XYZ file of C-alpha atoms in Angstrom:
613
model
C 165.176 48.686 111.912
C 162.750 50.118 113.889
C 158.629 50.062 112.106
C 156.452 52.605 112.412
C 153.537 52.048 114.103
C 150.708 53.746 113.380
C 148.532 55.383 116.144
C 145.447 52.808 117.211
C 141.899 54.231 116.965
C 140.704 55.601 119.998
C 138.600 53.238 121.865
C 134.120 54.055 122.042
C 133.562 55.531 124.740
C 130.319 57.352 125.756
C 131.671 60.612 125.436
C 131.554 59.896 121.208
C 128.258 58.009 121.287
C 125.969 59.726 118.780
C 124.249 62.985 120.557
C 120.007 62.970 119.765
C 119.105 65.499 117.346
C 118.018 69.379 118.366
C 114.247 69.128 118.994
C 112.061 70.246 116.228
C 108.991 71.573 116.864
C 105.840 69.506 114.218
C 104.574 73.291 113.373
C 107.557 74.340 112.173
C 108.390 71.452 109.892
C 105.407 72.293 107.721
C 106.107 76.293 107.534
C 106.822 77.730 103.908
C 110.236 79.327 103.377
C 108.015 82.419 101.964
C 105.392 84.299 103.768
C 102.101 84.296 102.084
C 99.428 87.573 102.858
C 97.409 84.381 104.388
C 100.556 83.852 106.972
C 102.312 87.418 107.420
C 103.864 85.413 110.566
C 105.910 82.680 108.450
C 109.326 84.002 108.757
C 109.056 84.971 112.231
C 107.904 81.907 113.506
C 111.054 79.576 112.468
C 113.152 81.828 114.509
C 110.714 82.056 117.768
C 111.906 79.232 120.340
C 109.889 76.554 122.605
C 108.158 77.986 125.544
C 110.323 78.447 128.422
C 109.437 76.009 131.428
C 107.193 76.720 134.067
C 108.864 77.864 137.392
C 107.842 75.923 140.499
C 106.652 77.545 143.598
C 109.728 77.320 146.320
C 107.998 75.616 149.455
C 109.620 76.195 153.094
C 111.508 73.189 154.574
C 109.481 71.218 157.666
C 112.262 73.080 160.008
C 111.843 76.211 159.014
C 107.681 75.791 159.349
C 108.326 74.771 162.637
C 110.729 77.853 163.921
C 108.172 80.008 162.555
C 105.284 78.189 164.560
C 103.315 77.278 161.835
C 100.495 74.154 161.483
C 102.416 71.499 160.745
C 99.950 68.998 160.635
C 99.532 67.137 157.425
C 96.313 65.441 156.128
C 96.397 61.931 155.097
C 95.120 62.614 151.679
C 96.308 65.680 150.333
C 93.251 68.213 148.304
C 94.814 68.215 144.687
C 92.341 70.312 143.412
C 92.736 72.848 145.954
C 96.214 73.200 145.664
C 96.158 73.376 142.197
C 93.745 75.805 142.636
C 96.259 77.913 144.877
C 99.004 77.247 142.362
C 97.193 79.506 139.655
C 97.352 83.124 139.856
C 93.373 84.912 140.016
C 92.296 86.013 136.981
C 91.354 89.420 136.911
C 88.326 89.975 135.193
C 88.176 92.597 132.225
C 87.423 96.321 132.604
C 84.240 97.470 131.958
C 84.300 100.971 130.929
C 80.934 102.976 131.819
C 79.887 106.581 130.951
C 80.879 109.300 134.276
C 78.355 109.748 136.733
C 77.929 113.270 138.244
C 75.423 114.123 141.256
C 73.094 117.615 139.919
C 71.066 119.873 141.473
C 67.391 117.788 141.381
C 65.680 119.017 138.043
C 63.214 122.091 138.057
C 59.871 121.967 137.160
C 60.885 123.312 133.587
C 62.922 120.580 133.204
C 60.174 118.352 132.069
C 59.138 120.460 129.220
C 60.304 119.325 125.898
C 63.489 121.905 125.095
C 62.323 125.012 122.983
C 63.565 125.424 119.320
C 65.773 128.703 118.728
C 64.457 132.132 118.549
C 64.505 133.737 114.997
C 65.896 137.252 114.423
C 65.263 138.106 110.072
C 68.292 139.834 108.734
C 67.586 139.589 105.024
C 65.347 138.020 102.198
C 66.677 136.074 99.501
C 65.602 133.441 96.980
C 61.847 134.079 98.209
C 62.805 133.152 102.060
C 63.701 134.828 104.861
C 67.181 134.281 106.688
C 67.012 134.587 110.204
C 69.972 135.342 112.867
C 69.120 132.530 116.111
C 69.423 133.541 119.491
C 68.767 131.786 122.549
C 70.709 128.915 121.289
C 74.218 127.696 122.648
C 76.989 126.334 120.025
C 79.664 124.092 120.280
C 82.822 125.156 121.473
C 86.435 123.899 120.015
C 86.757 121.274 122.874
C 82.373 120.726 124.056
C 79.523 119.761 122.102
C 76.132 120.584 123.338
C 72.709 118.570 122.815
C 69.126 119.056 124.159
C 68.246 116.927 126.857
C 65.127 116.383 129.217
C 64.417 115.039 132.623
C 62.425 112.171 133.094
C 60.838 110.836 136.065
C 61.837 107.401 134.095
C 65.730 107.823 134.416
C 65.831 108.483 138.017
C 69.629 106.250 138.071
C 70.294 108.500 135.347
C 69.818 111.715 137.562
C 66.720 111.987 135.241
C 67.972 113.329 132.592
C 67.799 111.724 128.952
C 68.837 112.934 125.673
C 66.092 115.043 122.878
C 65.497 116.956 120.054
C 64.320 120.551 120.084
C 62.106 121.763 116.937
C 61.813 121.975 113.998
C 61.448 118.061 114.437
C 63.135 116.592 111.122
C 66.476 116.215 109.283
C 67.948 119.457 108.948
C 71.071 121.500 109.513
C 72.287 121.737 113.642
C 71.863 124.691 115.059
C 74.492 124.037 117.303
C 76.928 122.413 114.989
C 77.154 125.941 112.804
C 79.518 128.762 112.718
C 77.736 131.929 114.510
C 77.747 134.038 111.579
C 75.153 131.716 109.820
C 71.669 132.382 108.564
C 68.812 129.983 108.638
C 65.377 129.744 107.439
C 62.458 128.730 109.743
C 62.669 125.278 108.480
C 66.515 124.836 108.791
C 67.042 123.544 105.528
C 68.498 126.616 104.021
C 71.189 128.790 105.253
C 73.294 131.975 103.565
C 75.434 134.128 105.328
C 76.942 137.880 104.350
C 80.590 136.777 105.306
C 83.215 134.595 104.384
C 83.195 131.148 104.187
C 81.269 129.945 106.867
C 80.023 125.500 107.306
C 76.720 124.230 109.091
C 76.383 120.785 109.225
C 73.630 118.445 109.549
C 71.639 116.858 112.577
C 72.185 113.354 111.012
C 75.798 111.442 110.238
C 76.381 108.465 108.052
C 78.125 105.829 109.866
C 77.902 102.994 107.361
C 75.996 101.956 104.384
C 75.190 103.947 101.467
C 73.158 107.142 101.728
C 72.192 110.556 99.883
C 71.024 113.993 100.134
C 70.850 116.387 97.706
C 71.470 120.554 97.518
C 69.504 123.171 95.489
C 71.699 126.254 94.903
C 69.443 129.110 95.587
C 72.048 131.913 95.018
C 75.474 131.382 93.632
C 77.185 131.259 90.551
C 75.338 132.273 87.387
C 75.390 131.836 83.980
C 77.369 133.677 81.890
C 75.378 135.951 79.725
C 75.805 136.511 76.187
C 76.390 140.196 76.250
C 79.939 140.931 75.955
C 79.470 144.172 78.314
C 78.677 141.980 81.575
C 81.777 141.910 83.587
C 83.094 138.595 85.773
C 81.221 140.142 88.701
C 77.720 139.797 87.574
C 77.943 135.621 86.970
C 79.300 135.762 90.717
C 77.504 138.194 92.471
C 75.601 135.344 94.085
C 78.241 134.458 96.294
C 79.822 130.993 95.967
C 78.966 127.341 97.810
C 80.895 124.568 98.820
C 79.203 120.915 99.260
C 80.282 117.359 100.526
C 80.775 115.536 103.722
C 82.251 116.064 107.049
C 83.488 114.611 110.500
C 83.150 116.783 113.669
C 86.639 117.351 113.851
C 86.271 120.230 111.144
C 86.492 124.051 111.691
C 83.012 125.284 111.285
C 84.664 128.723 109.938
C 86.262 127.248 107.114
C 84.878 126.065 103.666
C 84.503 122.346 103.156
C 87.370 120.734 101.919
C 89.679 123.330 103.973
C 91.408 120.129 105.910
C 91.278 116.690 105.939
C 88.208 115.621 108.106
C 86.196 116.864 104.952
C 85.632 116.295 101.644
C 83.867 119.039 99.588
C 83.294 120.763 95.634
C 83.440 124.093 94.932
C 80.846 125.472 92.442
C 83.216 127.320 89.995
C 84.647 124.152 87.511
C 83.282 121.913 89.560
C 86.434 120.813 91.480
C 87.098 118.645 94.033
C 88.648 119.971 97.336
C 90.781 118.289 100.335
C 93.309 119.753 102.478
C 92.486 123.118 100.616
C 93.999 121.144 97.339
C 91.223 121.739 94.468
C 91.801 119.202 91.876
C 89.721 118.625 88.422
C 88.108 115.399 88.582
C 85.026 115.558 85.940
C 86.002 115.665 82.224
C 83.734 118.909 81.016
C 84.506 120.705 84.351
C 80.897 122.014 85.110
C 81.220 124.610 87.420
C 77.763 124.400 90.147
C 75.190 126.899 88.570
C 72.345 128.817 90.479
C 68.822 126.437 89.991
C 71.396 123.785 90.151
C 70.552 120.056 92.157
C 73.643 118.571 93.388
C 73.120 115.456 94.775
C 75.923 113.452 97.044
C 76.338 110.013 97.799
C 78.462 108.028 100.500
C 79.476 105.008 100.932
C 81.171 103.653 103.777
C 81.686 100.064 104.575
C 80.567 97.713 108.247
C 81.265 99.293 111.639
C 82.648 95.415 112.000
C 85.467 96.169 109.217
C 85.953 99.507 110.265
C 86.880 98.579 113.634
C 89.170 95.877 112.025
C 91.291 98.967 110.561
C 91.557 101.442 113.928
C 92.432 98.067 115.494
C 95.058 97.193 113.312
C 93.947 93.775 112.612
C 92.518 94.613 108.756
C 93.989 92.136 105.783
C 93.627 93.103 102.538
C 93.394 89.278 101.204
C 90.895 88.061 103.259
C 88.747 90.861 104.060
C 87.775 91.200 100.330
C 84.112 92.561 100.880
C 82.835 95.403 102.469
C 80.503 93.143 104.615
C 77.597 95.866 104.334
C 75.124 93.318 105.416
C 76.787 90.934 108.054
C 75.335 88.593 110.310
C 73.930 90.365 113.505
C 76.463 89.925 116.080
C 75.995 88.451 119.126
C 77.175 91.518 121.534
C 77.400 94.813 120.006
C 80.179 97.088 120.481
C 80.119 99.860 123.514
C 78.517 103.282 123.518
C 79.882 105.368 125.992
C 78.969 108.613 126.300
C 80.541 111.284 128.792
C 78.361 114.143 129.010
C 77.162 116.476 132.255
C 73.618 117.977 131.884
C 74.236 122.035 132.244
C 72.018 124.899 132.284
C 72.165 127.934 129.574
C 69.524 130.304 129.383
C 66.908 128.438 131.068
C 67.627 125.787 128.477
C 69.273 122.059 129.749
C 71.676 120.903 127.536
C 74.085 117.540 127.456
C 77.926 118.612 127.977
C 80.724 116.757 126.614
C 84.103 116.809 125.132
C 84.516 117.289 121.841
C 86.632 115.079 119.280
C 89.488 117.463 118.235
C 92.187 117.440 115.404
C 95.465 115.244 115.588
C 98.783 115.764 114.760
C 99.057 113.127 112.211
C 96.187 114.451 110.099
C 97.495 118.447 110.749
C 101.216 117.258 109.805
C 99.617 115.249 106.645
C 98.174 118.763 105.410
C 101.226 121.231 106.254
C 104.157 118.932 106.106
C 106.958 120.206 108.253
C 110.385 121.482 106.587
C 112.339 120.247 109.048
C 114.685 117.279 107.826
C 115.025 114.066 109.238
C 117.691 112.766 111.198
C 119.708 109.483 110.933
C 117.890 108.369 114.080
C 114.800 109.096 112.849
C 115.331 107.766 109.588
C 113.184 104.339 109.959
C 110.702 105.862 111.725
C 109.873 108.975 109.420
C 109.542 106.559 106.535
C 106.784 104.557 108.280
C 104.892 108.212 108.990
C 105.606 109.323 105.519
C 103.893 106.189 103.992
C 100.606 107.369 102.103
C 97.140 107.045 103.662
C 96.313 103.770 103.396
C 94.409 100.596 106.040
C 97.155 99.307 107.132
C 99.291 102.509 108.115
C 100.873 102.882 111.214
C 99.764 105.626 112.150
C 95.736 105.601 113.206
C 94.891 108.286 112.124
C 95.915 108.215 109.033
C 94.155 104.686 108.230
C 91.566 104.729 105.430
C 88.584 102.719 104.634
C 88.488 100.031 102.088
C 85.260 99.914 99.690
C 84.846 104.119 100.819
C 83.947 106.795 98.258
C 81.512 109.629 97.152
C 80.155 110.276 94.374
C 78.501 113.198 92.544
C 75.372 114.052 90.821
C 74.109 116.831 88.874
C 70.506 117.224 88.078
C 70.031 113.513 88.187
C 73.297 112.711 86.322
C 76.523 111.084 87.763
C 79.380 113.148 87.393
C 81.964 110.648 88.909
C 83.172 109.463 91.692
C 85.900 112.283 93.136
C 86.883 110.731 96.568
C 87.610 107.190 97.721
C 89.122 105.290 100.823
C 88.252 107.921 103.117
C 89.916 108.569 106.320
C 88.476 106.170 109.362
C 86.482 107.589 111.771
C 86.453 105.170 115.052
C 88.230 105.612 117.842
C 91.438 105.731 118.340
C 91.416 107.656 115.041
C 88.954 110.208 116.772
C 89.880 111.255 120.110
C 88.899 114.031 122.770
C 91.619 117.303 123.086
C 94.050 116.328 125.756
C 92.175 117.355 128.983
C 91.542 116.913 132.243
C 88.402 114.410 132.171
C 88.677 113.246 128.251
C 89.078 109.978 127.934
C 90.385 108.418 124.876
C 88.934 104.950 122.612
C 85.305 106.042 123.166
C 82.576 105.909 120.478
C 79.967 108.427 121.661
C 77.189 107.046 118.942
C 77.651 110.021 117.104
C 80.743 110.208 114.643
C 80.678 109.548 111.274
C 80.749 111.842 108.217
C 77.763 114.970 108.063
C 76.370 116.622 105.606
C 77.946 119.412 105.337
C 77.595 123.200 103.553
C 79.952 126.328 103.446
C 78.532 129.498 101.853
C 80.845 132.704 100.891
C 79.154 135.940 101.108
C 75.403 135.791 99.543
C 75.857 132.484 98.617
C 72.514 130.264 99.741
C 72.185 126.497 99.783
C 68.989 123.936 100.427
C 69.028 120.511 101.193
C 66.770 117.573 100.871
C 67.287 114.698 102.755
C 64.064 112.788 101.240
C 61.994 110.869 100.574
C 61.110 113.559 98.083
C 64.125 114.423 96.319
C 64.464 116.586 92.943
C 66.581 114.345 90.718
C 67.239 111.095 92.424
C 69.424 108.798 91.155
C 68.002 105.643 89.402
C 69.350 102.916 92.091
C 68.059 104.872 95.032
C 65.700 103.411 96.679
C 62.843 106.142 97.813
C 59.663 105.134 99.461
C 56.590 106.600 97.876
C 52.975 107.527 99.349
C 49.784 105.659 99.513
C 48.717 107.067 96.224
C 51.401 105.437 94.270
C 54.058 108.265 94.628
C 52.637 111.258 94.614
C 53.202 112.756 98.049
C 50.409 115.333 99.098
C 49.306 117.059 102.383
C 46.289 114.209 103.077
C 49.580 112.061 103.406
C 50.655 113.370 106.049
C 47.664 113.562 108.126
C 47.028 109.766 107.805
C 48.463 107.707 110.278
C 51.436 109.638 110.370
C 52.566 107.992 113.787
C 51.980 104.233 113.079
C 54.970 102.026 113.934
C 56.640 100.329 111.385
C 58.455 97.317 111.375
C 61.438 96.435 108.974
C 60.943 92.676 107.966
C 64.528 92.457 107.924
C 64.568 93.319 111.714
C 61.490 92.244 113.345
C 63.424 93.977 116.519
C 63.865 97.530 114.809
C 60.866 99.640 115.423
C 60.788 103.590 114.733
C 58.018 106.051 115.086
C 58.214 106.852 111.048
C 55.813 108.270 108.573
C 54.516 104.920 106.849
C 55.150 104.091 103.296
C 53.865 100.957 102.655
C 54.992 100.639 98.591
C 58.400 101.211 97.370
C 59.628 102.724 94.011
C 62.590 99.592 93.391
C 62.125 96.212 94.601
C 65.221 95.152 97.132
C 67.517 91.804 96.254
C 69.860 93.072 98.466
C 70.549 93.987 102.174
C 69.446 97.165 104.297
C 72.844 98.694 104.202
C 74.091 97.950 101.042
C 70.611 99.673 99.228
C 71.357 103.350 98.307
C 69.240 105.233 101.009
C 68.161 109.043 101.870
C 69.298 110.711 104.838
C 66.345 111.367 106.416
C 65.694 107.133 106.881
C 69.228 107.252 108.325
C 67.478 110.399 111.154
C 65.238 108.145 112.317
C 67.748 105.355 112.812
C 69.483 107.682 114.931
C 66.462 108.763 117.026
C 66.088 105.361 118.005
C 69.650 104.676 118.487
C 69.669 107.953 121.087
C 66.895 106.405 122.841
C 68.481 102.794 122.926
C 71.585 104.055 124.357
C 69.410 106.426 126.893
C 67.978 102.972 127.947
C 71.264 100.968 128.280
C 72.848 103.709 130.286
C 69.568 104.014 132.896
C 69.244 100.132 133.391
C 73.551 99.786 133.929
C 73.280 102.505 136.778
C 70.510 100.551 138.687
C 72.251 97.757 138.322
C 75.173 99.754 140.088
C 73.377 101.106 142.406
C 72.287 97.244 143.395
C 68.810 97.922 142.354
C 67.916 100.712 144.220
C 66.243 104.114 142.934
C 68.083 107.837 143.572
C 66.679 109.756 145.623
C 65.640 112.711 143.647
C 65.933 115.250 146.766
C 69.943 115.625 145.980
C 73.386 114.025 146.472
C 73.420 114.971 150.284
C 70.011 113.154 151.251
C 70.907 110.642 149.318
C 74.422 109.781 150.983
C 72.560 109.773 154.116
C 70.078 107.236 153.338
C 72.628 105.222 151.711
C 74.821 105.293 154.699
C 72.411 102.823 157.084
C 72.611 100.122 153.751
C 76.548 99.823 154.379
C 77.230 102.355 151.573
C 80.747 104.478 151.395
C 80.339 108.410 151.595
C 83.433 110.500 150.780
C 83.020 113.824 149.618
C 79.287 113.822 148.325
C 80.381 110.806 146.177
C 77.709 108.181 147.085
C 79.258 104.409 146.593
C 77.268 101.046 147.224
C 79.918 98.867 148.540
C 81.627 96.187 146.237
C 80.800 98.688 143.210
C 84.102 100.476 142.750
C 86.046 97.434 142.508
C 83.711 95.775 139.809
C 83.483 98.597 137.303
C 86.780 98.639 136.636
C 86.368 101.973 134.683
C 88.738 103.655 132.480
C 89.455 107.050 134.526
C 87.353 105.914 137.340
C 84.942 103.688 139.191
C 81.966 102.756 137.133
C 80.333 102.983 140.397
C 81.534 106.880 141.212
C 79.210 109.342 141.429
C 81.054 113.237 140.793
C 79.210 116.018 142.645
C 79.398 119.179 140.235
C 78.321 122.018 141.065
C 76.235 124.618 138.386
C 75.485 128.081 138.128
C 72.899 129.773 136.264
C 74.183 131.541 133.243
């Protein structure tokens, strides 16, 4: 009878020796199964795989070097260094974006006188002032703002022109950054205007820090009376107000509040008002009486965590402080500013685009009805998120540690507004145009303050150091004779420099207060502060960046001065130092490809060409 035999194990062979395990990389061994805010990047990273390996450069074979005739001679020690050296691909070295150049007519002997203030036409009295139509004066357009500028035989590289102010000389509404239909008094403090709602802002914008001005309702809502015969037109026969804050991008010929680049109250109940949505947010309701001091305070956090959000790198659990008072950094972010100087009525003024509204912010107020598709499903509910730091869309990116709050005669009303929409670019950017260039900080945006008045209604503003009701935290400096401020004040060394002690580098030209009302624990920026400190800040900000800009085209033009008789003269002297001429544009050689520029050389020079208006 036959056995069954059963089958013999298969022999080892190398074919079933053990394999080596897949190679683990030590970082990911240690990686938690859950991601943390502190590592947003946990789950992604188990899945990413080891670097791919380097491809080597294919050489030619000895043959084929020799069909093609080439050196084949070989050194006895070959140059490692320089071959690694040839391996590597050439870095190339990081843009450097610089504001336009244009060549201008050379500057008339008018030129060099400091830029007249505007000429006053009265058109009616009120509240024991007169209101005065200006003339003379240019305004900014939808898509160009306009400043006062000078030439200055001390910015020749600059084609000699440098930024001003025209009079009156102190923090007070723009004349150029109103609606045409307002009224000013001689001082520019006050304004009123006979037709609808109408905005001014101010010459001065809060950027960060805390700050605070404060309005005086000179005609506007009134009381009610206690006669029962006094109909709902005689408490508002004054006309009505708006106040708050806002950015450049707002309509001048709306109210404050109308969209969402401002934030403002109306008088009547004392409501606040964004995107035209009025909302109760104090518990009595005050409405804003006439006699009334309404003061406003902002509070925005560091340009360095601000540019964290409109870069997209913000975290809500580390970034836990608004970092109002951070160490000085050691390379400050660029100002670039893109402006033409221009002549209008006999007056030189900077040109430049303006910052203009964005669809995110316009869809955000007027929602479209449309529905959305299945395509567009993931993607609308991204846009559709609420405002918020970390939204995907720029624009629509608020500010951590932002609010304002409101005062009334010295007493805080509340706080109606926080986490306030971001300001930096790419949040703000030009009107798509031929020459606007996007991701540029001009120096100047921030939130203004700003005023709308409705027919008869009149508003003044105090931007310190004298206010009517300050608050008790803010920190106002007094006069030599222990806060009393009086006219022998301000003839006394009116024009001393000052130095902060905080800043031993930050000098302004600054009426001198030597005392202060509160003594200071904490930083410069965190400290509640008026306006008008924040004015001269910005003077000597303008006259920084004037400086930076001059000394970067000298350095461009490889240390040479322009020659001040024109762009022609100048091409021609330049041509005998090995300089490139093409079209009037006058080149040093070399410069074009260092600058690098966003939308051009930093090195080109744009011949424009300007008629007399």
């Amino acid at each position: 009878m036959a056995t069954e035999t059963s089958p013999r194990p298969p022999s080892a062979t190398p074919s079933t020796i053990p394999q080596k395990r897949a190679l683990i990389l030590d970082d990911e061994q240690h990686i938690p199964a859950v991601s943390s805010p502190l590592n947003p990047d946990a789950a992604t990273s188990r899945s990413r795989k080891a670097p791919a390996r380097e491809q080597r450069e294919k050489k030619e074979s000895l043959k084929k070097r020799e069909a093609k005739g080439v050196d084949t001679a070989r050194s006895a020690t070959p140059d490692t260094q320089t071959s690694t050296k040839k391996s590597k691909k050439i870095e190339k070295l990081p843009d450097v974006v610089r504001p336009l150049r244009y060549y201008t007519k050379p500057p008339n002997s008018s030129d060099f006188d400091p830029p007249r203030g505007p000429i006053f036409n009265p058109i009616l009295e009120k509240a024991n002032r007169d209101f005065n139509e200006c003339f003379e004066q240019i305004s900014n357009k939808k898509a160009f703002r306009y400043t006062n500028c000078i030439a200055d035989p001390s910015f020749p590289s600059s084609r000699w022109f440098r930024q001003t102010e025209a009079s009156p000389f102190h923090p007070r509404f723009s004349f150029q950054e109103a609606s045409s239909h307002i009224l000013f008094d001689s001082t520019g403090r006050s304004i009123t205007t006979e037709k609808g709602f109408r905005m001014a802002r101010a010459n001065v914008a809060a950027r960060e820090g805390r700050w605070y001005y404060e309005c005086k309702i000179l005609s506007g809502v009134r009381p009610p009376s206690p006669s029962p015969s006094l109909s709902k037109s005689d408490t508002t026969g004054g006309g009505h107000v708006r106040l708050g804050w806002a950015r450049r991008e707002a309509n001048l010929d709306t109210p404050v509040g109308f969209d969402a680049y401002s934030y403002g109250l109306r008088d009547v109940s004392g409501q606040k008002v964004h995107m035209s949505r009025p909302k109760d947010f104090s518990p009595g309701n005050e409405s804003f009486l006439e006699g009334d001091v309404i003061g406003l305070e902002i509070t925005l956090p560091s340009l360095a965590l601000h540019r964290k959000v409109v870069e997209g790198s913000y975290n809500k659990a580390v970034d836990v402080s608004d970092d109002l008072d951070p160490h000085p950094a050691a390379e400050a972010p660029d100002i670039v500013r893109d402006r033409v100087p221009i002549r209008y009525k006999g007056i030189v003024y900077f040109e430049q685009f303006e910052y203009s509204s964005t669809k995110d912010l316009e869809e955000l107020m007027n929602p479209s009805p449309s529905a959305p598709t299945a395509a567009t499903a993931t993607t609308n509910a991204a846009s559709t998120a609420p405002p918020n730091p970390n939204h995907p869309s720029v624009g629509l990116r608020t500010l951590p540690f932002s609010s304002i709050k409101v005062y009334k005669n010295g007493k805080l009303l509340g706080a109606p507004f926080a986490d306030l929409f971001a300001f930096l670019p790419p949040a703000s950017k030009p009107a798509a145009q031929q020459g606007a260039r996007d991701g540029l900080d001009d120096g100047l945006l921030g939130y203004f303050p700003a005023i709308s008045v409705f027919r008869g209604g009149a508003v003044e503003v105090n931007f310190g150091p004298d206010f009517w009701c300050p608050p008790s935290d803010l920190a106002v400096p007094t006069s030599h004779n222990g806060g009393h401020h009086s006219a022998a004040d301000d003839d006394d060394d009116d024009d001393e420099p000052i130095m902060d002690d905080s800043n031993l580098s930050a000098i302004a030209i600054a009426p001198r207060y030597p005392t202060t009302r509160k003594q200071h624990t904490q930083g410069k920026n965190s400290r509640l502060r008026g306006m008008g400190e924040r004015y001269v800040e910005q003077i000597a900000e303008d006259i920084l960046y004037d400086l930076v800009d001059e000394v970067d085209f000298w350095v461009l033009d490889a240390g040479e001065v322009a020659d001040v008789a024109g762009a022609h003269e100048g091409a021609e002297a330049q041509k005998g130092r090995g300089a490139s001429t093409t079209a009037g544009i006058v080149t040093p050689v070399g410069i074009v490809e260092q600058a690098g520029m966003l939308g051009g050389g930093g090195g080109e020079i744009k011949e424009i060409v300007q008629e007399e208006e």
